[in-house]
Structure formats: C-alpha cells, structure tokens
Amino acid sequence: MRDSFSTYHPLINFVYFVAVITCNMVFMHPIFQVIALLSAGSYSILLKGGKAVRFQLLFMLPLLLLMATVNPLFNHAGVTILFYLDNGNPITLESILYGIAAACMYVTVILWFSCYNAVMTSDKFIYIFGKILPALSLIFSMVLRFVPRYAAQIKVISHAQKSIGRDVSQGNIVRRARNGMRILSIMMSWALENAIETADSMKSRGYGLPGRTSFSTYRFDRRDTIVFLIMLGLMAVIGAAAFMGQNSIRFFPSIRIQPMSMVSIMVYIAYGFLCVLPVVIRLVEDIKWKFIASKI
Amino acid sequence: MEIYRIKNLSFTFPLAEREALSNIDLTIQGGQFITICGKSGCGKSTLLRQLKSILTPHGQSQGEVLFHGQSLRDVDQRTQAAEIGFVLQDPDNQIVTDKVWHELAFGLESLGYDQQTIRLRVAEMASFFGIQNWFHKPVTELSGGQKQLLNLASIMAMNPSVLILDEPTSQLDPIAAVDFLETISKINRELGTTIIMTEHRLEEVLTVSDRLIVLDQGKVIADDSPAKAGEILHTIQHPMFASMPSPMQIHAGVGSGLDCPMTVKEGRQWLNVYLEDKAAAQTKVTTQSLTTPSSSVAIQFKDVWFKHERGGPDIIKDLSFEVSEGAFYCIVGGNGTGKTTTLSLISGILQPYRGKIMIHGQKHTKWNSKHITAHQLGVLPQNPASLFVKKTVELDLYEMLSDHPLSKEEKQQKVDSVVKLTELEHLLAMHPYDLSGGEQQRAALAKVLLLEPKILLLDEPTKGLDGFFKQKLGLFLRKLHHQGVTIVMVSHDVEFCAKYGGECAMFFDGSVIASHPAEQFFAGNSFYTTAANRMARHIWRDAVTIEGVIERCQTSTSLSRV
Amino acid sequence: MSDQHITKPRLSRRTLFASLLILVVIPITMCIGIFVLQDRKYYFISLLILLYTMIPFAMVFEKRKPQARELIVIAVLAAIAVAGRGAFFMLPQFKPVVAIVIIAGVCFGAESGFLVGAMAGFVSNFFFGQGPWTPWQMFCFGIIGFIAGILFQKGWLKKSKLSLCIYGGVSTLLIYGGIINIGSLMMFTPHITWEGLLAVYASGFWFDMVHAIATVIFLLLLSRPMIEKLERIKAKYGLIDP
C-alpha cells in the first residue's frame, strides 16, 4: 500500500526528516526520546510492516547492549558511584543512564533512517538538489543508472569467463582472487569504453549549453502548503523551547532535567505532533478513503 | 527544401594514412528517408558524425557541410542540439539518467525549457511512442527495444527537423528491430521529419526508404532509389549486393526484364509473372540424408528441467534433444524462450534440477574449471568483449594459455595457427576494444579456439554484424564444421541458419518444438522462415535460400518454346 | 581549462581553497564541537562535517560548469566502486572502494578523487541503506581520494605499485579506520577518553586491518591495468586533465 506522506512534495518529506533526525540527535531529554522512539517505530511499522522492523531491532540488539555497557566501562564521569571495577575505576549511575539514553537515541535514528530510505526515493533527492547542485545530482542519477548495469555486466563477464574455464568459485585463494580481479578489470574496460558513447549522447542532446533547467513531475499544491506551514509552526515552537533550555538534560557530573511546567508540556505536545505527523496523515487519509468508498 | 548540402567533403583521422571520407558530395532534401549502407569501416558512421558538429571526431577535414544553407560550423550549438537529432547504436549506452521520465526530459532540460513546456512535450512524446505505461519505471527494467524507443523519444521531444540514426537496430532482436523501424517510418510519414540512417537490416528498411546511398572506402558508389541503387551494385558486382533484400537478389540472379521487386509481396507477384509462360521446375524429392549422422551422440538432453530460483518459473521444461557428433545444430526461436539458458546447461555453468545431460556419453557432474577442458567445450558468449583482458589482441591470445604447462614455442605455434585460421594477422597489435564488431567476434573466437574445443557453442554470433562479416563468419564456421567440430548455435538470424546450418530446432516455451534438417525445417514453417522461402513457397515449398530459388527459376523451362 | 594548464605544476587556487577547508576548517569545527558543545552534540557535528566537506567541492564543481565527459568519468568510477562493493558482499570489509578512489585521485586529480569517493559512499548507502554513518563514510572515502590527488600532484605519490600500495594501506588503516572509529565512538559516549578511544580502535582493529589489506591487494593487482585503461581512455578521447 502506498504511504500518503510519501505522496507529498519532496521538499516536505526532506524537511520533515531533517527536522526529526536533527531533533532526535540533539535532544537527549527522556520524554523527547520516548516520543521520538514511539513515533519512529510506529511509522516504520506502517511503512515496512512489523516483521521487518522486528528483524531490524533484533539485528541491532547486540550492538545496543554493547553500547549501553561500553559507555560506563570507559566513561567514569558522574557523581553517583555504584561500585568499583578491579582496575580501580568507578562505575557511575550517570554513565549507565547515559549509555541507555545513547542506545535509545541510536535505535530511534536507525528507525528514522529506515523510514527515510522508504520515503525519500532517489527521484525526490535529485529533485531537491537538482536546482542547487545540478551537476552533482546528475552524477548521482547517472551512478544510480550505472550501478545495476555494472552489476549485471559483472554477471555476464563472470559467466563468459567461467565458460572458458576461469571461475571465481574454483581453485585456491590466489587463483580465485586473480580471477575475481580479472572480472573487475574487464568490467572496467567495458564501462569506460561504453561511457564515451554516453558522453556523446549527452552532448548530442545539448548538455553543457548555458541555462539548463531541471524538470520534475512534482508540484507544490495547497495540501503541501498546509502541511508545510504546520511543520514550520511546530518546529518554531520546538526551536524556541530549545533556546530556552526546555529540552535539554545534563548527565554529568549529576543528572539535571528541566522540571516539568505548563510550557514544557506544550513543547512535548508540539514535538509529539511533529513526530507522528506522517502517521496521522496516513490514518486521516485511510479514514477519508473508507468514507468515500462506503458512499460509492 | 534543402536540409543538408555536403560539398566535396573529405575527412582523415589523425595518424591515419587513408582518407576515411573522400569527396562526398550530397544534397539532402527535407522529408526524405535516406538509408546509407556499406561494409563495416566504409565510413558510414564517420559521415553521419560530420552532420552534427559536437559529435564530429578530431581529424583533418576538407570541404563543407551546409545545414539549411548555412555552414554547419556557423550554426550555434543550441540550434544544432534541437534541430539535429542523433540516435546511436547501443540502446544502453545512450541512456544517461535512471528514470524514464527524466531521460525523456533530458534534452529539453539542456535547452532550458520551463517546467510547463517540458511537461507538455514529454506528455506528447510518451503518448506518441506509447511510453505512458512505463513512464515512471527505472530504465533498468526496460527491454532492449524499449530502451532504444526511449532514446528515440527523448530526441524527438526536442522536435528536430532531421533525425540521424547510426545502426539503431543492430543490438535488437528481429521483432524489436522491425517495430523500431516501423516507428521511424511513422515519424517520417506523419511528422515529415527527414531521416538519415545507416542500417544492416536492409530487408526491412529499404521498403520504406526513398533513397539508398552506398559507401565504399569513403566514397559514394551508388546514390539512387533503392531499386536502382541495387541494380548499380549488381552491375558493378559489388559484395554489398549480398545484403540487399532477397527478392531483389533473386530478381538480379535470374535476370528477367521485369521490374525489380523489393518486398516479399512484390516478390511473389514478380515470380508469378515470371513463371506465367513457364513450367515451374519440379520440386526435387530430397531423399538423401543431408547430414550423415555419425553413430555417436555429442550432446544429449533427457527430460531436463531448469529454473533459476526455487519458487521461480521453469525456464526449461521437459527438454529432450540430441546433437550428433559433427553436426551444425541451430536453435532458433523468440526472445526469452530459454535458448541461452540451454547453452549454459550444455556448458555446465547451470545445472538442471531434474533430468539428465550427457556430453559425449558422460553424465554432467558438478561444474568445475576442468569440466570445460575435459569435455572440450568452447563457448563464444553473446558479448565477445566480455572475454578481453589485455591491451593487445596478441597478449590476449597468449593470456588464454597462461595456465597451460606449455613451452614458449608450443604456445607460439598454437597461437600462430589460430591467428591464421581466424585471419587476425594484421590486428594483433591492436587494442581489442578498437576492433570493429566483426573483428572482435573473430578475436574472441580465436581465444575460444585455443582451448581446442570438440564442441563449439555460439550465442547469437551474428548480432550486430553486417552482411559481409556474416558471410565471413558463416564460411569460417563451415570450415570448422568440416574439421569435425560439433557446433551448436543459438540465433535469431533465420537467413544465416538456413544458409549455413545443418539441423535447425525451433525453441518455444522452454523446450524444442521441432527439429529437422535446415531445408526441411524452414520449408515446414510458414512464418518463421527466410524471405526467399516466403516469396517462393507457393510454388516451391522447399526453396529456402536465395540460391535455391534462383536455381529453380533458371531450370524452369519456357512453355512457349515447347 | 587554459588557466589550469598554466598553473599545472603548482596547486590551483581551487585546490588550495578546498584543502584549507578540509584540512583546517573541518578539524577546527570538530574540535569546537567536541570541546565546547560538550555532552551530546556529536551527531550534529557529523552532519556539519558532511556539509563542510560537500560545500566547497560542490560549489566549486558546480560553478565551473563541468563538461559531460567529466561527469561521466566521475559517475563511472563511483559506480564501479559501488558495484565492486556489491560484488564482494560475501567478504565483509574486503572492498575495492578505497583502491578505486585512490586511482581516481591519481589519474584525474584531487577534486575528482574526492567527488568519486564521496559519491561512492553516498550511493552505496542508497543501495545498502542510509544511516548516521553515511556522512562519515563519504568524508573518509572522499578525503583519501583527495589526498591521493594532492600527493600525486606534488610528486610524493607515484603511479608505481609499491607507492600506491603503501599509501593505500596506510590511508585505509589510519584515515578511514581512524576517522570511522572516532565516529562510532562519538555515537555512544559523551567524552572522548583515551581509554575509550583505545578500546574502540582495538575492537575495530581487525576490521580495519582486513580493509587495509584488501585495499593493498586490490591496488597490487588492479592499479596497473586500471591506470593503463584510464590513460588509454584519456588519450583516445581526450578526457579531462587533472
């Protein structure tokens, strides 16, 4: 099923992810962390299904445990000393908590990135950077075109080499490595020689003339404007709160959190709304669609 | 209206002794469909590249090219980019971006059109070329024919007044090629765009061309309507005549005073008129066994099944066939029917999940590098360039023997004899990638022959070759065949199989449907057969080759004389 | 193009500007970020570094209005690196990316080296998944190619196997391993301590070693044919000069 947030303008998608990932990296405040983790998790499940996310988390588990334990082992800052290691170094409560918070943040970042990978397709990326970095985004598009082509060609070449008795999967390691390199080397000649024709094709179609424009199939419509304004508003609230120090937490030497107040609750709500925005959009559209469908 | 005026154009590549083009003098009228043909290396591509400044290679040039009455050098790049469309040979190489829609817009972006204009043009082109269904796809998912169509569409989007195409169908299979040429013809007919193209497939393209220009060694040797140009070639006994459409060749071979036929339809009518007052020669009863099947079997497939993945579809289904030792076995059939997979099964790179494959009576075991040598198999892949490693042809040939415990003299002797056989003497010092398609093919074949194969497997060996090199390859394969090498060839090229093949098998849906000696095979098919046969089959069902039809025409006795 | 030919023996102003940014401004930002912002701003810093490395190259490159051939060369080399990374997927850390990036830097100059590296890092993550590691990889691959280009221009790095292999091994171990490890350390500890640094280097040592050895092997076997091929293409079609 197609995700409705993905159908919004690429700029909305991109700004959204930049905003949530940046916030996630900067704000270590536990409530912020929990909000981000829950919304990133739910959006990720919506996009990729529970199974994929569970697999991903399972895959990350050892890394997380490592992260959570390594920090207290090497970081001895903090005033609440729990016990001493054999080598005389203290293990502090603060550093354990910090390790957990960092691990939690890392999971969230990974989850956000997994959503980002699903939503920000190469087309959208090229669209956003096509205007400011036309040459580089064209290179990007070309690389995306070449990689699958080269991968297929590697297969063709290794087939051909196999059929004259050269194979990467046979013989001792030196032979294998030599055959592998030979394939890579053949691929390289092939790629370079063929690239000349690609350059010709570009020039022939007027590449290099001044005043190149960049075409896209996207349009910034009213729906985009509304969501964009909402996003900007929420980001302004969060930014102002950050400036006032509402979102921060200090771990060392002792933990100090900004006490909860009416203002901070407002900020939590704003942040929470920003984070679940795609999920809300998706749900609203699902309901709308069901409503329309029931009328038909 | 005059589009191009080429005045005494000569061109020499740097460091080359011979002129690539000499004294070309042509006038090209707007709206014409012009086909340029000639042997590989005759200067066709060089000539086309003179017609767009940005693609003109470095070198010495004399004379002048006028575009719309203005010297091409003075026509600015923007006008040239928009007005002169250029489609190159390889469909893959021309595609720059990763998405179809982006590729369509590429030229328009370069020209600096605004969003709205591009949107409209792209929509127009997608509709005209029937691209709308794959408009959002990544280009990797397209077939070869679709890719070339995309290249064409993205150039047509710039609305050029002249379209230049350099062997655009040489990498396509026959059906995609005919579709593509049909589209070109539609562009010419419906949009009035001038077409200048070089092409090997003259059979299809000449029927829609207004004018045929034949080049030889950089000179124009014929320039007229296709029928007349063909006559000129015939009178000067030019080898290019062998590439002309079959009806034309038969007409010339028989030498009647009738009008020259171009298409199969005209050819049939021509034959009817020709035989009106004659008694058609009797069909020879072919009782002789064409190939003397030796008792031993080289390759045997027994109920073979194959698929790439466990859950995937079966590529090869219940395939059983035999190739006897010393046979020249051709496998023909459409795209994606499993022909190439069958070759990989023979060479042992792929393994069937059910059934048995026997080579020289031995069962296939799991593949290892000794397998190739043990069974004396040689495989020529579809893309010969995928075999070249070194910087000269000679080094590449020696590289093939690098794993063999041979003395220097023995190696040299082996290489020398293969070089002689494949006529590579004058190419030894060249870089493999600097060779033409036909030469690359021969060099790759030489590499394979160094393995001294008893069984030679060929995958589409005629792809991209012109008539001349095809003939050379055919004769060469025949020579190997006479030396007792078993040849298995997968091909789309019906004419080639009919002319040189011993036994032909029709491949469809993962299995061999029918397999007969070549003449009998093509005589039995009504669509999948040679043009000569389609032209003459209502009279001589078994006449498959051009020579066959000519011979029968000539032996038909005139009734009036009796 | 013409002014480049005149100033060819010396480093061009662009290269100087870029090296100033990369070698001075970025480390300073990193230091400021680490020592002034305290605690927990490291992800943020890594993003800043991405911007810093991209901006000068991107701006200079875009401003120059590169020709089709330059784009093609960079795209082809980056794609080969990515496809190569994919082709050796079964051997962790055994990747040809660094080798190809170094050769790109040597054959086509520091800037191309950087762009090939950064592009390869970026695109390969498009295939294998973006994450917080993307900017770090882009930076490491890029800077290795960039330094290779500069060293070659200065004459300290030769096109010989030995010289390339030494540079390849050392740069992979020290530059790539060194920076990537700091990056992963900063993801989960608030302070860079010697112990932590040592621990992370020790735990990553074998990965880095395999990576370095892979680079040396690839350079040993691949550098000569690849440089020959690139030179041939340069000569045959008049491709870009460094």
PDB file of C-alpha atoms in Angstrom, chain B residues 316-453:
ATOM      1  CA  ILE B 316      13.485 -25.065 -19.348  1.00  0.00           C
ATOM      2  CA  LYS B 317      10.610 -27.513 -19.394  1.00  0.00           C
ATOM      3  CA  ASP B 318      10.939 -31.168 -20.187  1.00  0.00           C
ATOM      4  CA  LEU B 319      13.642 -30.578 -22.756  1.00  0.00           C
ATOM      5  CA  SER B 320      14.918 -33.564 -24.708  1.00  0.00           C
ATOM      6  CA  PHE B 321      17.090 -33.418 -27.782  1.00  0.00           C
ATOM      7  CA  GLU B 322      20.212 -34.887 -29.252  1.00  0.00           C
ATOM      8  CA  VAL B 323      23.070 -33.405 -31.177  1.00  0.00           C
ATOM      9  CA  SER B 324      25.112 -35.944 -33.030  1.00  0.00           C
ATOM     10  CA  GLU B 325      28.835 -35.609 -33.281  1.00  0.00           C
ATOM     11  CA  GLY B 326      29.982 -33.346 -36.085  1.00  0.00           C
ATOM     12  CA  ALA B 327      26.595 -31.687 -36.502  1.00  0.00           C
ATOM     13  CA  PHE B 328      25.940 -27.995 -37.098  1.00  0.00           C
ATOM     14  CA  TYR B 329      22.927 -27.519 -34.875  1.00  0.00           C
ATOM     15  CA  CYS B 330      20.988 -24.249 -34.861  1.00  0.00           C
ATOM     16  CA  ILE B 331      18.486 -23.294 -32.193  1.00  0.00           C
ATOM     17  CA  VAL B 332      16.079 -20.600 -33.343  1.00  0.00           C
ATOM     18  CA  GLY B 333      13.128 -19.050 -31.557  1.00  0.00           C
ATOM     19  CA  GLY B 334      11.853 -15.882 -29.904  1.00  0.00           C
ATOM     20  CA  ASN B 335      13.300 -13.910 -27.029  1.00  0.00           C
ATOM     21  CA  GLY B 336      13.205 -15.298 -23.520  1.00  0.00           C
ATOM     22  CA  THR B 337      12.288 -18.822 -24.554  1.00  0.00           C
ATOM     23  CA  GLY B 338      15.329 -20.304 -22.830  1.00  0.00           C
ATOM     24  CA  LYS B 339      17.767 -20.634 -25.711  1.00  0.00           C
ATOM     25  CA  THR B 340      20.715 -19.046 -23.962  1.00  0.00           C
ATOM     26  CA  THR B 341      19.911 -20.972 -20.785  1.00  0.00           C
ATOM     27  CA  THR B 342      20.166 -24.175 -22.804  1.00  0.00           C
ATOM     28  CA  LEU B 343      23.670 -23.216 -23.887  1.00  0.00           C
ATOM     29  CA  SER B 344      24.615 -22.611 -20.259  1.00  0.00           C
ATOM     30  CA  LEU B 345      23.224 -26.025 -19.383  1.00  0.00           C
ATOM     31  CA  ILE B 346      25.355 -27.620 -22.075  1.00  0.00           C
ATOM     32  CA  SER B 347      28.458 -25.807 -20.904  1.00  0.00           C
ATOM     33  CA  GLY B 348      27.629 -26.887 -17.367  1.00  0.00           C
ATOM     34  CA  ILE B 349      27.519 -23.421 -15.845  1.00  0.00           C
ATOM     35  CA  LEU B 350      23.928 -24.101 -14.893  1.00  0.00           C
ATOM     36  CA  GLN B 351      22.635 -27.360 -13.526  1.00  0.00           C
ATOM     37  CA  PRO B 352      19.176 -28.810 -14.165  1.00  0.00           C
ATOM     38  CA  TYR B 353      17.080 -29.731 -11.152  1.00  0.00           C
ATOM     39  CA  ARG B 354      15.625 -32.710 -12.945  1.00  0.00           C
ATOM     40  CA  GLY B 355      16.671 -34.755 -15.961  1.00  0.00           C
ATOM     41  CA  LYS B 356      19.963 -35.789 -17.438  1.00  0.00           C
ATOM     42  CA  ILE B 357      22.503 -34.101 -19.680  1.00  0.00           C
ATOM     43  CA  MET B 358      25.151 -36.248 -21.341  1.00  0.00           C
ATOM     44  CA  ILE B 359      28.175 -34.887 -23.153  1.00  0.00           C
ATOM     45  CA  HIS B 360      29.984 -37.477 -25.272  1.00  0.00           C
ATOM     46  CA  GLY B 361      28.093 -40.130 -23.365  1.00  0.00           C
ATOM     47  CA  GLN B 362      29.324 -38.890 -19.996  1.00  0.00           C
ATOM     48  CA  LYS B 363      26.982 -37.526 -17.414  1.00  0.00           C
ATOM     49  CA  HIS B 364      27.382 -33.926 -16.371  1.00  0.00           C
ATOM     50  CA  THR B 365      28.859 -33.648 -12.931  1.00  0.00           C
ATOM     51  CA  LYS B 366      29.026 -30.576 -10.805  1.00  0.00           C
ATOM     52  CA  TRP B 367      30.758 -27.806 -12.624  1.00  0.00           C
ATOM     53  CA  ASN B 368      34.443 -27.176 -12.172  1.00  0.00           C
ATOM     54  CA  SER B 369      37.001 -25.462 -14.276  1.00  0.00           C
ATOM     55  CA  LYS B 370      38.304 -28.772 -15.554  1.00  0.00           C
ATOM     56  CA  HIS B 371      34.909 -29.502 -16.981  1.00  0.00           C
ATOM     57  CA  ILE B 372      35.451 -27.228 -19.957  1.00  0.00           C
ATOM     58  CA  THR B 373      38.721 -28.883 -20.871  1.00  0.00           C
ATOM     59  CA  ALA B 374      37.538 -32.383 -20.064  1.00  0.00           C
ATOM     60  CA  HIS B 375      34.607 -32.164 -22.433  1.00  0.00           C
ATOM     61  CA  GLN B 376      36.477 -29.962 -24.861  1.00  0.00           C
ATOM     62  CA  LEU B 377      33.737 -27.376 -24.863  1.00  0.00           C
ATOM     63  CA  GLY B 378      34.220 -23.919 -26.272  1.00  0.00           C
ATOM     64  CA  VAL B 379      31.704 -21.172 -25.627  1.00  0.00           C
ATOM     65  CA  LEU B 380      31.504 -17.919 -27.536  1.00  0.00           C
ATOM     66  CA  PRO B 381      29.385 -15.557 -25.434  1.00  0.00           C
ATOM     67  CA  GLN B 382      26.904 -13.128 -26.879  1.00  0.00           C
ATOM     68  CA  ASN B 383      29.054 -10.183 -25.965  1.00  0.00           C
ATOM     69  CA  PRO B 384      32.546 -11.039 -27.242  1.00  0.00           C
ATOM     70  CA  ALA B 385      34.066  -8.053 -25.475  1.00  0.00           C
ATOM     71  CA  SER B 386      33.446  -9.795 -22.157  1.00  0.00           C
ATOM     72  CA  LEU B 387      36.414 -12.058 -22.895  1.00  0.00           C
ATOM     73  CA  PHE B 388      39.096  -9.439 -23.492  1.00  0.00           C
ATOM     74  CA  VAL B 389      41.551  -8.715 -20.716  1.00  0.00           C
ATOM     75  CA  LYS B 390      44.786  -7.414 -22.185  1.00  0.00           C
ATOM     76  CA  LYS B 391      45.787  -4.340 -24.106  1.00  0.00           C
ATOM     77  CA  THR B 392      46.541  -6.026 -27.399  1.00  0.00           C
ATOM     78  CA  VAL B 393      44.912  -8.890 -29.240  1.00  0.00           C
ATOM     79  CA  GLU B 394      48.150 -10.831 -29.213  1.00  0.00           C
ATOM     80  CA  LEU B 395      48.628 -10.588 -25.451  1.00  0.00           C
ATOM     81  CA  ASP B 396      45.027 -11.561 -25.024  1.00  0.00           C
ATOM     82  CA  LEU B 397      45.537 -14.730 -27.024  1.00  0.00           C
ATOM     83  CA  TYR B 398      48.617 -15.677 -25.027  1.00  0.00           C
ATOM     84  CA  GLU B 399      46.749 -14.930 -21.827  1.00  0.00           C
ATOM     85  CA  MET B 400      44.440 -17.794 -22.734  1.00  0.00           C
ATOM     86  CA  LEU B 401      47.337 -20.224 -22.499  1.00  0.00           C
ATOM     87  CA  SER B 402      48.808 -18.790 -19.304  1.00  0.00           C
ATOM     88  CA  ASP B 403      47.544 -21.714 -17.243  1.00  0.00           C
ATOM     89  CA  HIS B 404      48.880 -24.361 -19.607  1.00  0.00           C
ATOM     90  CA  PRO B 405      52.191 -26.072 -18.984  1.00  0.00           C
ATOM     91  CA  LEU B 406      53.470 -25.500 -22.498  1.00  0.00           C
ATOM     92  CA  SER B 407      56.839 -24.374 -23.734  1.00  0.00           C
ATOM     93  CA  LYS B 408      57.137 -20.976 -25.335  1.00  0.00           C
ATOM     94  CA  GLU B 409      57.489 -22.457 -28.811  1.00  0.00           C
ATOM     95  CA  GLU B 410      54.446 -24.654 -28.416  1.00  0.00           C
ATOM     96  CA  LYS B 411      52.385 -21.696 -27.291  1.00  0.00           C
ATOM     97  CA  GLN B 412      53.569 -19.620 -30.182  1.00  0.00           C
ATOM     98  CA  GLN B 413      52.767 -22.390 -32.596  1.00  0.00           C
ATOM     99  CA  LYS B 414      49.273 -22.764 -31.232  1.00  0.00           C
ATOM    100  CA  VAL B 415      48.574 -19.045 -31.328  1.00  0.00           C
ATOM    101  CA  ASP B 416      50.006 -18.720 -34.819  1.00  0.00           C
ATOM    102  CA  SER B 417      47.803 -21.431 -36.227  1.00  0.00           C
ATOM    103  CA  VAL B 418      44.676 -19.966 -34.646  1.00  0.00           C
ATOM    104  CA  VAL B 419      45.595 -16.489 -35.844  1.00  0.00           C
ATOM    105  CA  LYS B 420      45.959 -17.807 -39.340  1.00  0.00           C
ATOM    106  CA  LEU B 421      42.644 -19.602 -39.185  1.00  0.00           C
ATOM    107  CA  THR B 422      40.777 -16.530 -37.958  1.00  0.00           C
ATOM    108  CA  GLU B 423      42.696 -14.081 -40.186  1.00  0.00           C
ATOM    109  CA  LEU B 424      43.801 -11.873 -37.327  1.00  0.00           C
ATOM    110  CA  GLU B 425      47.362 -11.301 -38.538  1.00  0.00           C
ATOM    111  CA  HIS B 426      47.053  -7.572 -39.175  1.00  0.00           C
ATOM    112  CA  LEU B 427      45.079  -6.953 -35.981  1.00  0.00           C
ATOM    113  CA  LEU B 428      47.465  -8.492 -33.457  1.00  0.00           C
ATOM    114  CA  ALA B 429      48.883  -5.224 -32.189  1.00  0.00           C
ATOM    115  CA  MET B 430      45.517  -3.512 -31.834  1.00  0.00           C
ATOM    116  CA  HIS B 431      43.614  -2.952 -28.608  1.00  0.00           C
ATOM    117  CA  PRO B 432      40.669  -5.382 -28.533  1.00  0.00           C
ATOM    118  CA  TYR B 433      38.242  -2.514 -27.981  1.00  0.00           C
ATOM    119  CA  ASP B 434      39.486  -0.691 -31.070  1.00  0.00           C
ATOM    120  CA  LEU B 435      38.326  -3.548 -33.303  1.00  0.00           C
ATOM    121  CA  SER B 436      35.039  -3.457 -35.158  1.00  0.00           C
ATOM    122  CA  GLY B 437      32.198  -5.766 -34.126  1.00  0.00           C
ATOM    123  CA  GLY B 438      33.082  -8.437 -36.658  1.00  0.00           C
ATOM    124  CA  GLU B 439      36.776  -8.305 -35.792  1.00  0.00           C
ATOM    125  CA  GLN B 440      36.036  -8.523 -32.075  1.00  0.00           C
ATOM    126  CA  GLN B 441      33.970 -11.578 -32.783  1.00  0.00           C
ATOM    127  CA  ARG B 442      36.837 -13.237 -34.629  1.00  0.00           C
ATOM    128  CA  ALA B 443      39.328 -12.366 -31.915  1.00  0.00           C
ATOM    129  CA  ALA B 444      37.006 -13.813 -29.263  1.00  0.00           C
ATOM    130  CA  LEU B 445      36.518 -16.894 -31.383  1.00  0.00           C
ATOM    131  CA  ALA B 446      40.280 -17.261 -31.676  1.00  0.00           C
ATOM    132  CA  LYS B 447      40.525 -17.161 -27.887  1.00  0.00           C
ATOM    133  CA  VAL B 448      37.922 -19.877 -27.580  1.00  0.00           C
ATOM    134  CA  LEU B 449      39.556 -21.990 -30.281  1.00  0.00           C
ATOM    135  CA  LEU B 450      42.807 -22.013 -28.329  1.00  0.00           C
ATOM    136  CA  LEU B 451      41.009 -24.378 -25.968  1.00  0.00           C
ATOM    137  CA  GLU B 452      40.774 -26.749 -28.955  1.00  0.00           C
ATOM    138  CA  PRO B 453      37.108 -27.481 -28.464  1.00  0.00           C
TER     139      PRO B 453
END
